[in-house]
Each structure stands twice: as C-alpha cells, then as structure tokens.
mmCIF file of C-alpha atoms in Angstrom:
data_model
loop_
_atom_site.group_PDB
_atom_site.id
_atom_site.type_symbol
_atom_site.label_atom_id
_atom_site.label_comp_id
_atom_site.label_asym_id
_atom_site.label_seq_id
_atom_site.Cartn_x
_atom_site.Cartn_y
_atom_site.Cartn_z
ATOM 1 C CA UNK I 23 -34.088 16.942 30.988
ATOM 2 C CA UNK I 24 -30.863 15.387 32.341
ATOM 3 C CA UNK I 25 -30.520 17.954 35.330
ATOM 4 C CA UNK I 26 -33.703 17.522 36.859
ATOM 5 C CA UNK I 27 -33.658 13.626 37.600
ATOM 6 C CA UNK I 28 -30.108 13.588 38.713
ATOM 7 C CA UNK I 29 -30.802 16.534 41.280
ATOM 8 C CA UNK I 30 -33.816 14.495 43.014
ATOM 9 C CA UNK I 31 -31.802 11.337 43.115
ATOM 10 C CA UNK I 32 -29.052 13.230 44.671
ATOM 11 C CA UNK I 33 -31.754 14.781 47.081
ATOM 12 C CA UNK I 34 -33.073 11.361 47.631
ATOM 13 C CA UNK I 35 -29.644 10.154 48.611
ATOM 14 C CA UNK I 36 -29.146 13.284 51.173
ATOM 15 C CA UNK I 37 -32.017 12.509 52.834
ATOM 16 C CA UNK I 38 -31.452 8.340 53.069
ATOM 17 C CA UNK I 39 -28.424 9.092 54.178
ATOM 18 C CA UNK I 40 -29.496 11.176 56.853
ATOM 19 C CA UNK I 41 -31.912 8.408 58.035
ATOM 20 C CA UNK I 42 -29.068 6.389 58.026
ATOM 21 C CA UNK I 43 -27.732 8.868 60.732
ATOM 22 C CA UNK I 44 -31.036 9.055 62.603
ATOM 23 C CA UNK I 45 -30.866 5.102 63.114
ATOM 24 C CA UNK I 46 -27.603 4.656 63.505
ATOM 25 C CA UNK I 47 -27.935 7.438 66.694
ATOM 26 C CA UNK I 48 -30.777 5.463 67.875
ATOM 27 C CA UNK I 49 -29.737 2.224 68.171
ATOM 28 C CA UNK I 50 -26.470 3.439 70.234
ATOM 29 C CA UNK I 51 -28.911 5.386 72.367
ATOM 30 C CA UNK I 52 -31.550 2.457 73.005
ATOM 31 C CA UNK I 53 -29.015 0.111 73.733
ATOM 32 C CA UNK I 54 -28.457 2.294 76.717
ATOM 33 C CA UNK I 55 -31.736 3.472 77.680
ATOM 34 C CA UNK I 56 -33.082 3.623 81.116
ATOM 35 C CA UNK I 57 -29.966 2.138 82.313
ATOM 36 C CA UNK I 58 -28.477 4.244 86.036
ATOM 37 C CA UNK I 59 -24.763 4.236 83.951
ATOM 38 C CA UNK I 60 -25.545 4.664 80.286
ATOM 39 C CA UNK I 61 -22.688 4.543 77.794
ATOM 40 C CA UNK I 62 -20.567 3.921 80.495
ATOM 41 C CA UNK I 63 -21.266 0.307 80.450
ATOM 42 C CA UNK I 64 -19.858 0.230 76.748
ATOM 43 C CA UNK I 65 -16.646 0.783 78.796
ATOM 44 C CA UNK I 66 -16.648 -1.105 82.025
ATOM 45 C CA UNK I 67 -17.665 -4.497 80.671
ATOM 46 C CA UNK I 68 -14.722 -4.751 78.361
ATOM 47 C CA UNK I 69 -12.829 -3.468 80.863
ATOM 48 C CA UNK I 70 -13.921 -5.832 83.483
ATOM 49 C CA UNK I 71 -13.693 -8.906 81.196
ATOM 50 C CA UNK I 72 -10.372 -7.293 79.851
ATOM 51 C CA UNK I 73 -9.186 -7.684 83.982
ATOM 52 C CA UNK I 74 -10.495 -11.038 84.241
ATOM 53 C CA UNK I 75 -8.735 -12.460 81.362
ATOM 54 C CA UNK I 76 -5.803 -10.488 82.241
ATOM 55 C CA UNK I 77 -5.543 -12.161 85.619
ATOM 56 C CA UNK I 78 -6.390 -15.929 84.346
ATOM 57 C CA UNK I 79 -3.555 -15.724 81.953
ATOM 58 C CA UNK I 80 -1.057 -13.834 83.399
ATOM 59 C CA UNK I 81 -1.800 -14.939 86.997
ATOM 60 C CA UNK I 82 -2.810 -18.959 86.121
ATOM 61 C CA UNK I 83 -1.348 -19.532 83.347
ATOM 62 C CA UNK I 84 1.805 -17.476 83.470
ATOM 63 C CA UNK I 85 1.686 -15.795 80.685
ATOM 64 C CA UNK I 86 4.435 -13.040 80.562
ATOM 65 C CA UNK I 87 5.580 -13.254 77.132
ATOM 66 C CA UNK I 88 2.801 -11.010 75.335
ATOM 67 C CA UNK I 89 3.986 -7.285 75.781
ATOM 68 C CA UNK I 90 1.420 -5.066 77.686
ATOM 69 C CA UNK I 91 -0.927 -7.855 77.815
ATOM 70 C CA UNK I 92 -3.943 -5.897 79.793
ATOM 71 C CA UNK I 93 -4.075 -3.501 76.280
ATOM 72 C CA UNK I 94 -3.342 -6.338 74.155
ATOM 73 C CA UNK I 95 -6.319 -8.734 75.133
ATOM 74 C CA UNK I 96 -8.867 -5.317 75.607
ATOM 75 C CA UNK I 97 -8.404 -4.375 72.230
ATOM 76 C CA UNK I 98 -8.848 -8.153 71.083
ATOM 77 C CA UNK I 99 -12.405 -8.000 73.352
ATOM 78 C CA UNK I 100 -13.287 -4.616 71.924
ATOM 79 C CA UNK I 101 -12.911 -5.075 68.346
ATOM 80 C CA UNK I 102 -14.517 -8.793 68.560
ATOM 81 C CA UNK I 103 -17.164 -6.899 70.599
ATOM 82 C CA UNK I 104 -17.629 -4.675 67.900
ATOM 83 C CA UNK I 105 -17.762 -6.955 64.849
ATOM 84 C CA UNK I 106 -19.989 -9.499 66.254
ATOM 85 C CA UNK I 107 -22.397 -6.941 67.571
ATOM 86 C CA UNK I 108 -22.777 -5.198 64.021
ATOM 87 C CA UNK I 109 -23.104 -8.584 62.469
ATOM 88 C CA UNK I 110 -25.550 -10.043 64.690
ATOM 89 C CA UNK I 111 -27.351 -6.683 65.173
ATOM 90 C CA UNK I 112 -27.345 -6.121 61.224
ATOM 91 C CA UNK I 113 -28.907 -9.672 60.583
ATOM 92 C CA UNK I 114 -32.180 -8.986 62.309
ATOM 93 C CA UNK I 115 -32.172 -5.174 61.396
ATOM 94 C CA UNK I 116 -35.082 -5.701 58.709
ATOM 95 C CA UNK I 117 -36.962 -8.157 61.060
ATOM 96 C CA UNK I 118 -36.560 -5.887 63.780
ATOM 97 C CA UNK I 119 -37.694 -2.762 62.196
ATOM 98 C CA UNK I 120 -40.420 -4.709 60.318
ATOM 99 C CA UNK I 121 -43.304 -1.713 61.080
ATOM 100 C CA UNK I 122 -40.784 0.608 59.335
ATOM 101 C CA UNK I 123 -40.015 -1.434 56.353
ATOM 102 C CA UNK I 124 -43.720 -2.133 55.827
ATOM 103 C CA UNK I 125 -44.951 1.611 56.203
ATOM 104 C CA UNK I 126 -41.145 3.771 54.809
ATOM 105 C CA UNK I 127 -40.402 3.389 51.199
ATOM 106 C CA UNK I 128 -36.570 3.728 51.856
ATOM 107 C CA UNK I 129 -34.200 1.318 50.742
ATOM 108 C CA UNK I 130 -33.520 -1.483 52.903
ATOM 109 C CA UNK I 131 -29.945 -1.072 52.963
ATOM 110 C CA UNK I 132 -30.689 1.412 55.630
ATOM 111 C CA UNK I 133 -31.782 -1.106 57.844
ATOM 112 C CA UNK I 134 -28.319 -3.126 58.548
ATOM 113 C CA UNK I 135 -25.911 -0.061 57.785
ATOM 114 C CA UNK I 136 -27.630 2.072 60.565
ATOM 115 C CA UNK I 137 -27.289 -0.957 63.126
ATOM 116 C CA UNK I 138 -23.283 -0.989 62.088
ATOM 117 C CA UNK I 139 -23.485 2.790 62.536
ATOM 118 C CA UNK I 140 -24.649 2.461 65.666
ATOM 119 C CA UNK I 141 -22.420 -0.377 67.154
ATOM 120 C CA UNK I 142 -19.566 1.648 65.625
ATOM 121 C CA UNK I 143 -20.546 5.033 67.835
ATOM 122 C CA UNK I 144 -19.443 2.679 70.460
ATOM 123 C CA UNK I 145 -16.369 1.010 69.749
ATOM 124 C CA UNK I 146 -14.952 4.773 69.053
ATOM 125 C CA UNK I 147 -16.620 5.523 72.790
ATOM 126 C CA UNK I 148 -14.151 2.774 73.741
ATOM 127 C CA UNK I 149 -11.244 3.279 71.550
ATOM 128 C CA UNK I 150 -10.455 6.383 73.860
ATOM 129 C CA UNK I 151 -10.068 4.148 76.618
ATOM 130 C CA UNK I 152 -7.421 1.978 74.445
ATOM 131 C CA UNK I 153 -5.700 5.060 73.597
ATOM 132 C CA UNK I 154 -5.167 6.049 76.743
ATOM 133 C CA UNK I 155 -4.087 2.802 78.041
ATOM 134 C CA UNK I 156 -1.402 2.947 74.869
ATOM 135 C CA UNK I 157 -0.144 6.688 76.222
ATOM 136 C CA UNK I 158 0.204 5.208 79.664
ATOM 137 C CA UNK I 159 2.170 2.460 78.284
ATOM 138 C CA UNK I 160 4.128 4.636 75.829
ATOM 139 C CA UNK I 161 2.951 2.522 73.072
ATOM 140 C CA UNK I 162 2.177 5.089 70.800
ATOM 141 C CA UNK I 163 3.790 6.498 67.523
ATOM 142 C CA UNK I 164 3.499 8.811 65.143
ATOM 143 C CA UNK I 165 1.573 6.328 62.792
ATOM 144 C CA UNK I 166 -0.877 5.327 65.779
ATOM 145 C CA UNK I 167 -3.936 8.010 63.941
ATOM 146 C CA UNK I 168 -3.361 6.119 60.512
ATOM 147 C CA UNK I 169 -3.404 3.046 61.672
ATOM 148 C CA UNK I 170 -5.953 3.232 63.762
ATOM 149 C CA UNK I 171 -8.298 5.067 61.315
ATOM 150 C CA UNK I 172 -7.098 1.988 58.786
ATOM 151 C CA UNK I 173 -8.163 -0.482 61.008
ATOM 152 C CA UNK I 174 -12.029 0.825 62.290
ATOM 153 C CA UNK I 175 -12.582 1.859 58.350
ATOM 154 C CA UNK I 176 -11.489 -1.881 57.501
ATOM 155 C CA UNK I 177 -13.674 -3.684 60.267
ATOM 156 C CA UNK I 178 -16.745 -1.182 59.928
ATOM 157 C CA UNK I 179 -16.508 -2.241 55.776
ATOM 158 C CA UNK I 180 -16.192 -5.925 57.153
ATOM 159 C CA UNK I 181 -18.975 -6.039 59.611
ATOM 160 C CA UNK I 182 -21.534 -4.327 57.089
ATOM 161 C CA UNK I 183 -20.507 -6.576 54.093
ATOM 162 C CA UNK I 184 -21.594 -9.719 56.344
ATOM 163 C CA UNK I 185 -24.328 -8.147 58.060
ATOM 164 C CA UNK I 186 -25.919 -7.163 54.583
ATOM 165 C CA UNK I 187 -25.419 -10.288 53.462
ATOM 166 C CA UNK I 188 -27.003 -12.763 56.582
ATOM 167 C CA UNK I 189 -29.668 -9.863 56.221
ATOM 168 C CA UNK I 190 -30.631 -10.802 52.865
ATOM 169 C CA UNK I 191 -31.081 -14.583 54.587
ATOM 170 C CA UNK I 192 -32.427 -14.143 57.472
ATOM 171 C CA UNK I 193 -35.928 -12.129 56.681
ATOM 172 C CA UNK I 194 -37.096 -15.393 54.952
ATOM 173 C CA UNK I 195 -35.239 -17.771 56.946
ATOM 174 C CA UNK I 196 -35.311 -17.001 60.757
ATOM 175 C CA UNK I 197 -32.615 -19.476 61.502
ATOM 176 C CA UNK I 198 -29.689 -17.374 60.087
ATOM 177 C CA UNK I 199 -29.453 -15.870 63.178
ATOM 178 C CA UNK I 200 -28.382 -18.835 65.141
ATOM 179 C CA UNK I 201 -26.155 -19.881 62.589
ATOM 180 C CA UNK I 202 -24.603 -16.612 62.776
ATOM 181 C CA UNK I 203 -24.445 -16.842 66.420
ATOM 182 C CA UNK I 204 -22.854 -19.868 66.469
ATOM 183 C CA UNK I 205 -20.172 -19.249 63.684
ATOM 184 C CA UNK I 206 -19.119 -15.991 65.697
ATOM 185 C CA UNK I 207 -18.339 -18.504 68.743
ATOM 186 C CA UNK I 208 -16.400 -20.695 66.601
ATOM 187 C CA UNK I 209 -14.519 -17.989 65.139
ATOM 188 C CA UNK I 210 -13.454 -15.990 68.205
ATOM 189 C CA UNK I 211 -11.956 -19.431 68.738
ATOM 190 C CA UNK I 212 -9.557 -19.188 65.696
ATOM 191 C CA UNK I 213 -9.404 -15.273 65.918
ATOM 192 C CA UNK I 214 -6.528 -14.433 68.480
ATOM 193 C CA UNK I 215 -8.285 -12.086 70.702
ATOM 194 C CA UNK I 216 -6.687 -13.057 73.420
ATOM 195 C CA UNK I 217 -3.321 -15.187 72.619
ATOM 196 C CA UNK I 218 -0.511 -14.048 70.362
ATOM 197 C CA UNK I 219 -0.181 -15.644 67.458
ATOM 198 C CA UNK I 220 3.215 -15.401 66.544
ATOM 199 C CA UNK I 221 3.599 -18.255 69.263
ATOM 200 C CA UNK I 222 1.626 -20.826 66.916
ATOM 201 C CA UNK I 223 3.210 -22.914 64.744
ATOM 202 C CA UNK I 224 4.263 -21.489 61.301
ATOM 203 C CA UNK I 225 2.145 -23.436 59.401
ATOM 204 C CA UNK I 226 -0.876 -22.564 61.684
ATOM 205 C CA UNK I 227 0.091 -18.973 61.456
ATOM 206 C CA UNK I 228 -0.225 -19.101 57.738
ATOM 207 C CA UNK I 229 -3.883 -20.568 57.931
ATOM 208 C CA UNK I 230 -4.836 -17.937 60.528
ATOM 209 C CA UNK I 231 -3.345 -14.952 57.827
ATOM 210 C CA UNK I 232 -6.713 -15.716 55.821
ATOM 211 C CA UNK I 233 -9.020 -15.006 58.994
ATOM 212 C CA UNK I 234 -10.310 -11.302 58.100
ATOM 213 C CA UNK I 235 -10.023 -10.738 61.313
ATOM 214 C CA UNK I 236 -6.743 -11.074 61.670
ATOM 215 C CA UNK I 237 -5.973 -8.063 59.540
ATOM 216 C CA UNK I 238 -7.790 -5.847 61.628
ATOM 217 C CA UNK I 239 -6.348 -7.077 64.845
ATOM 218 C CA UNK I 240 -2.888 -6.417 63.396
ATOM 219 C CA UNK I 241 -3.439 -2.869 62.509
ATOM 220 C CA UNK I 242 -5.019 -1.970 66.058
ATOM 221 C CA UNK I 243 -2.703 -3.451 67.734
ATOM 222 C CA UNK I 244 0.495 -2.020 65.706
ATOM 223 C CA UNK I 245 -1.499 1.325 65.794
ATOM 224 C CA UNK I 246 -1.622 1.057 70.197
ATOM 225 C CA UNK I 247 1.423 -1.133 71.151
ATOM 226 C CA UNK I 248 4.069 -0.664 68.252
ATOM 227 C CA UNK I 249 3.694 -4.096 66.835
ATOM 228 C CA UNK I 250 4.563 -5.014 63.562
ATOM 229 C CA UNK I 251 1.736 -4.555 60.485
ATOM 230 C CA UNK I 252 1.149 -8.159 58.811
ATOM 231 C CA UNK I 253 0.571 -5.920 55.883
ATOM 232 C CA UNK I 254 -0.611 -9.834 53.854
ATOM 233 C CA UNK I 255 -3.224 -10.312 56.773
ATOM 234 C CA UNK I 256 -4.615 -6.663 56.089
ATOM 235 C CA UNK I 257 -4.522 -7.322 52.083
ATOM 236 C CA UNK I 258 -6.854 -10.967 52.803
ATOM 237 C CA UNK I 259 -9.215 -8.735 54.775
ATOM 238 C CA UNK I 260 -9.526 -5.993 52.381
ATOM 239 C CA UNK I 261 -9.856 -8.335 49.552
ATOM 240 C CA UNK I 262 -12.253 -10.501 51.435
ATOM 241 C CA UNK I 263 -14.855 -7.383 52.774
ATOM 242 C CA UNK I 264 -14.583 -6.134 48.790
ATOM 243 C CA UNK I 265 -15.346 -9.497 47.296
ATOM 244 C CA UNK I 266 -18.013 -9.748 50.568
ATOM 245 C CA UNK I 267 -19.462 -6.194 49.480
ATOM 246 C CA UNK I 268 -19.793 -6.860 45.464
ATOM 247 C CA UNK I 269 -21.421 -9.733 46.662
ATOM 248 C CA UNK I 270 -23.743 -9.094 49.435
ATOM 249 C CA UNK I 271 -24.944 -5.654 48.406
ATOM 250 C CA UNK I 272 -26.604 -7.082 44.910
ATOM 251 C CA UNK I 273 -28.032 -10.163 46.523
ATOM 252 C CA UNK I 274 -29.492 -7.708 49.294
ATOM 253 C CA UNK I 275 -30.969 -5.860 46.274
ATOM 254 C CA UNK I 276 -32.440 -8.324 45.168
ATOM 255 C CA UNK I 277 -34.355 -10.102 47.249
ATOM 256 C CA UNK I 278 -34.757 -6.801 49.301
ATOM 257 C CA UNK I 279 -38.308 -6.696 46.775
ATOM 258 C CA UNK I 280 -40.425 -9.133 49.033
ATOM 259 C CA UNK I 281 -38.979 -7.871 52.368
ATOM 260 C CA UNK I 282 -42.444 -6.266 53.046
ATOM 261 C CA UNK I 283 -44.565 -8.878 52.382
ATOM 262 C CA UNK I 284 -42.565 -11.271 54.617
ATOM 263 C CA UNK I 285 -42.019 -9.088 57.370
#
C-alpha cells in the first residue's frame, strides 16, 4: 500500500525532471537559432564589452591598480550576464510558455528552473574562456575547481530563488517585469562588476558585504585570479538565496493554482 504511491511519485519526479532538461536545452538552443555564429556569440559579446571597458578604464581613466583587470571586469560582465538573464528570463517563463501551462499538467516550477537551466548552459560555455584567460595569467590554484564550482552552485541557487519568486508576480501582474528590469540596472550599479571594491571606503565596503552578489563575485574571482575569499560576503548570499528559496518556492506554490486560467 505504501510502495506503490511512493514509486509513481518518484516516477513522476524522473520524468519532471527530465522536462526540466528538455527546456532548459531549448531555451540555450533558441536563443541561438538561425543565427550565422551560434553559441559563439555567448562568447564574443562579453568579450567585446569586456575590451571596451578594459580600454575606458585602463586607457581613460588610468586605472592600473586592479590586478589582471581584462579577467577581472569579464568575469564581473559574465556572471552579471548570467544572473540577470535567469532572473529576467525566469520572470516571464510561465507567460511565455502560456500554451504549455494551459495544455501540460506539470508543475509550474518547471517553467522558471528550465529558463535558469538554460542561461546556466551558457555561462559554463563562457567560464572556459575565463579559465583560460586565468592559465594565461597564471592565476590559477589548486582551489580554482572548488571555488569555482562554489560560486556557479551559489549564483544558479540565487538566480532561481528570485526568478521563482517575480514569477509568482508577474503572471497576474505584467508589470513585474519592468520592475525587475529596472532593479537589475540599479543594482549592477552597487554590484562591483567592474571596480574593485576594496578601494571604497570601509564603511561603504561593509554595506556592499550584504549585496548577494557580492559573495559570488568574490568566490569567482578568488577561484581565477588568487584573490582573497570574503568568506562573510559568501555567508550573506547563502543565507539570503536560502531565506529567498523557503520563501519563493511556497508562494510559487501557491498561487501557481490559477496560473492557467490567467495565462
């Protein structure tokens, strides 16, 4: 009596799972489709903003203080890239796939973890490009796999926990999307992609430490240029994509029951 129930749920699981998968495979190929260069373009337009920025700050602005700069802003651009494309791309992912969720009984969940899926196929396209900058630069060390592995886990975790959540939002309010949009702007802002900032003010740098981001940035960068782990910055982002995930996943439950009819 006990066996029989658990075994289909665990088959039902398998196969979400697996649709999961399908979806997430999708979106990274449609994002490409048609296109003369494909996936390569997940890796020259970082690249070519990467030289741009590179050029205005250590050209204009003289800025020869930040150690391999050229990595140090690309893998600021790339992980941004990453996090603001699953969180954007998982706040429509029920609107977007409305025929599906109208037609599939699956659970909705599906819907904004496939689109993170997806996005994160290609930041790990482009992490071999940061890698191999790092081995060119002799950056790398023995801890560089950890690390690294440490910091895509953390901001995969941290992009799905907000995407759910704006998800949840956004099929009955369209304008979650802008707001979204606009937040991200604001935060790359206070994020430092592209400056260092050890070279802020203390009191500023103790503000920044609650930035999830931050976290993230830390552990990439320590994991392809040697830097030192703010090991409190990673604790505020793991705390912060938990308490985002015990909260976003139940709300996302919940109002996940009239998705269909609003769609």
């Amino acid at each position: 009596m006990i066996t029989a129930p658990s075994r289909v749920r665990f088959d039902q699981w398998l196969h979400w799972a697996d649709l999961t998968r399908v979806l997430a495979v999708k979106n990274f190929r449609q994002k490409y489709l048609r296109s003369r260069l494909g996936v390569l373009w997940a890796l020259l337009q970082p690249l070519a903003q990467a030289a741009v920025l590179s050029f205005v700050f250590m050209k204009i602005f003289k800025v020869h203080k930040v150690p391999h700069y050229p990595i140090y802003v690309l893998s600021g651009i790339m992980a941004w890239s990453f996090f603001s494309q699953a969180v954007v791309g998982g706040t429509t992912a029920v609107v977007d796939n409305a025929s599906l969720v109208r037609k599939v009984s699956v659970p909705k969940l599906t819907f904004p973890i496939s689109v993170v899926g997806g996005v994160l196929l290609v930041f790990l396209l482009q992490t071999v490009v940061l890698l191999g900058g790092a081995v060119q630069a002799g950056t790398l060390s023995p801890v560089t796999p950890a690390l690294l592995l440490l910091a895509v886990v953390l901001e995969a975790l941290l992009g799905m926990a907000l995407a759910i959540l704006f998800c949840a939002f956004q099929v009955f309010l369209r304008d979650i999307r802008f707001v979204v949009e606009s937040g991200l702007l604001m935060s790359f802002y206070l994020t430092p992609v592209l400056y260092d900032p050890s070279r802020l003010p203390a009191k500023y740098q103790h503000l920044l430490q609650w930035n999830p981001m931050y976290g993230v940035l830390s552990l990439l960068r320590a994991a392809l240029l040697g830097r030192t782990v703010n090991w409190t910055s990673v604790a505020i982002s793991a705390i912060v994509t938990m308490v985002l995930l015990i909260v976003a996943v139940p709300v996302f439950r919940h109002r996940s029951a009239d998705f269909a009819d609003v769609v």
